[in-house]
Amino acid sequence: GVSYVGTEGWGKSTASVGVGEMLDGARARSRSAERFDELVAVLRLDALRGHETRGLSDGELRRVQLAIALGTEPRLALLDEALVELDVVARAEFLALLKRRGTACLYATHVFDGLDGWPTHVVFVEGGTVARVVAGEVSSESLYRRALGDLEPRFDAAVVVEDDLVVEGCVDRWAYDPSAPPALSAAAISVPRGARVVLVGGNGAGKSTLLALIAGARLGAHGALRVLGRDPARDNLRADARVSL
């Protein structure tokens, strides 16, 4: 399936739930209790089992959310600035776990520290479209330099296409309002099985919108997207993918 952890609707709920109760429920739904326990250990959640969600910090709450979202071992993880609240060690260990497990990821972030050797592809989103793609290792330094405009990368303009894809298609147009300029236009993307794709771009470039459309969390796009062979706008991926607390 698909798991989407994003910034939309993110925040503390007025309700409070026991962390241990939530983790036990997620463990029961997981494919492997042993692998779920490994995820909990990486996110250092055992110490929080006796806590209520209302009393957690933003970083602690995010770690619980990630455990629930990734506990099902989805074929595709959509992470929209989902690790920004994590400390450096927790973020590095979580990304390393995703790499070991071969989980296909689309990860939008402005935090490039610790990404050396992690992505299989880097997608630059500019002005609401996929401007360029690079396959292979990219250093954190080069990502920062590119974000600052100090480096003009010689990347392939075409999106990498392979036979076994978890995401494929193009958003021809999507706007917050029909009369507004499009937030996305001619944004084509293809994600091979097991790929770890980092989405890079400035504020308002369209990264979050693209992830939300892939997750089915936003509707109304013109174009054709297929996620695990399904249409995210029609096949109820939103209900499957969204994890909130």
mmCIF file of N, CA, C and O in Angstrom, residues 9 18 24 32 38 40 44 66 109 114 122 125 130 134 145 147 172 183 186 198 202 209 212 225:
data_model
loop_
_atom_site.group_PDB
_atom_site.id
_atom_site.type_symbol
_atom_site.label_atom_id
_atom_site.label_comp_id
_atom_site.label_asym_id
_atom_site.label_seq_id
_atom_site.Cartn_x
_atom_site.Cartn_y
_atom_site.Cartn_z
ATOM 1 N N GLY A 9 -2.764 19.326 8.015
ATOM 2 C CA GLY A 9 -3.500 18.796 9.149
ATOM 3 C C GLY A 9 -2.613 18.348 10.291
ATOM 4 O O GLY A 9 -3.066 17.724 11.244
ATOM 5 N N GLY A 18 -3.183 6.862 24.563
ATOM 6 C CA GLY A 18 -1.972 6.269 25.102
ATOM 7 C C GLY A 18 -1.049 5.799 23.995
ATOM 8 O O GLY A 18 -1.476 5.129 23.052
ATOM 9 N N ASP A 24 0.711 -0.851 20.209
ATOM 10 C CA ASP A 24 0.252 -2.240 20.248
ATOM 11 C C ASP A 24 -0.733 -2.525 19.114
ATOM 12 O O ASP A 24 -0.684 -3.593 18.482
ATOM 13 N N SER A 32 4.875 -8.076 10.192
ATOM 14 C CA SER A 32 5.859 -8.805 10.994
ATOM 15 C C SER A 32 6.052 -8.062 12.305
ATOM 16 O O SER A 32 6.495 -6.913 12.309
ATOM 17 N N GLU A 38 11.591 -3.552 15.364
ATOM 18 C CA GLU A 38 12.819 -2.905 14.899
ATOM 19 C C GLU A 38 12.549 -1.433 14.579
ATOM 20 O O GLU A 38 13.343 -0.551 14.927
ATOM 21 N N VAL A 40 10.164 0.464 15.873
ATOM 22 C CA VAL A 40 9.948 1.146 17.152
ATOM 23 C C VAL A 40 11.283 1.437 17.839
ATOM 24 O O VAL A 40 11.486 2.516 18.406
ATOM 25 N N ARG A 44 13.023 4.965 18.733
ATOM 26 C CA ARG A 44 13.201 5.126 20.190
ATOM 27 C C ARG A 44 11.873 5.447 20.880
ATOM 28 O O ARG A 44 11.750 6.425 21.618
ATOM 29 N N LEU A 66 5.195 8.252 12.464
ATOM 30 C CA LEU A 66 6.007 7.519 11.493
ATOM 31 C C LEU A 66 5.952 6.013 11.750
ATOM 32 O O LEU A 66 5.896 5.221 10.808
ATOM 33 N N THR A 109 12.086 17.625 1.159
ATOM 34 C CA THR A 109 12.757 18.182 2.321
ATOM 35 C C THR A 109 13.610 19.383 1.938
ATOM 36 O O THR A 109 14.056 19.510 0.791
ATOM 37 N N GLY A 114 22.953 14.627 6.075
ATOM 38 C CA GLY A 114 22.780 13.194 6.254
ATOM 39 C C GLY A 114 22.240 12.472 5.043
ATOM 40 O O GLY A 114 21.968 11.264 5.126
ATOM 41 N N VAL A 122 17.257 12.324 -7.479
ATOM 42 C CA VAL A 122 16.897 13.643 -6.958
ATOM 43 C C VAL A 122 16.081 14.352 -8.031
ATOM 44 O O VAL A 122 16.492 14.419 -9.195
ATOM 45 N N VAL A 125 12.074 20.374 -8.432
ATOM 46 C CA VAL A 125 10.774 20.940 -8.767
ATOM 47 C C VAL A 125 10.905 22.453 -8.747
ATOM 48 O O VAL A 125 11.309 23.047 -7.740
ATOM 49 N N VAL A 130 8.371 19.526 -12.905
ATOM 50 C CA VAL A 130 9.601 18.774 -12.686
ATOM 51 C C VAL A 130 10.633 19.294 -13.676
ATOM 52 O O VAL A 130 10.541 19.048 -14.878
ATOM 53 N N VAL A 134 18.140 13.749 -11.513
ATOM 54 C CA VAL A 134 19.449 13.098 -11.552
ATOM 55 C C VAL A 134 19.318 11.744 -10.890
ATOM 56 O O VAL A 134 18.637 11.595 -9.876
ATOM 57 N N ARG A 145 24.222 23.838 -2.383
ATOM 58 C CA ARG A 145 24.723 24.824 -3.357
ATOM 59 C C ARG A 145 23.690 25.066 -4.447
ATOM 60 O O ARG A 145 23.498 26.193 -4.898
ATOM 61 N N ALA A 147 20.428 24.691 -4.087
ATOM 62 C CA ALA A 147 19.325 25.433 -3.487
ATOM 63 C C ALA A 147 19.646 26.912 -3.365
ATOM 64 O O ALA A 147 18.764 27.769 -3.477
ATOM 65 N N ASP A 172 -1.034 17.482 -15.586
ATOM 66 C CA ASP A 172 -1.045 18.526 -16.613
ATOM 67 C C ASP A 172 -1.336 19.898 -16.007
ATOM 68 O O ASP A 172 -0.742 20.895 -16.405
ATOM 69 N N ALA A 183 -0.632 25.656 -9.615
ATOM 70 C CA ALA A 183 0.450 25.325 -8.688
ATOM 71 C C ALA A 183 1.342 24.247 -9.286
ATOM 72 O O ALA A 183 2.527 24.154 -8.957
ATOM 73 N N ALA A 186 2.338 20.383 -16.188
ATOM 74 C CA ALA A 186 3.244 19.517 -16.953
ATOM 75 C C ALA A 186 4.300 18.884 -16.047
ATOM 76 O O ALA A 186 5.476 18.831 -16.383
ATOM 77 N N VAL A 198 14.403 12.074 -3.606
ATOM 78 C CA VAL A 198 14.343 13.307 -2.826
ATOM 79 C C VAL A 198 13.834 14.418 -3.734
ATOM 80 O O VAL A 198 14.377 14.648 -4.832
ATOM 81 N N GLY A 202 12.305 25.265 -3.887
ATOM 82 C CA GLY A 202 12.007 26.330 -2.948
ATOM 83 C C GLY A 202 10.562 26.286 -2.471
ATOM 84 O O GLY A 202 9.751 25.484 -2.948
ATOM 85 N N THR A 209 2.365 19.823 -3.087
ATOM 86 C CA THR A 209 1.174 19.585 -3.903
ATOM 87 C C THR A 209 1.308 18.298 -4.698
ATOM 88 O O THR A 209 0.366 17.504 -4.780
ATOM 89 N N ALA A 212 0.835 15.364 -2.347
ATOM 90 C CA ALA A 212 -0.567 15.233 -1.932
ATOM 91 C C ALA A 212 -1.426 14.649 -3.048
ATOM 92 O O ALA A 212 -2.339 13.860 -2.792
ATOM 93 N N LEU A 225 -2.303 10.137 -13.372
ATOM 94 C CA LEU A 225 -1.346 9.588 -12.423
ATOM 95 C C LEU A 225 -1.758 8.160 -12.078
ATOM 96 O O LEU A 225 -2.939 7.886 -11.872
#
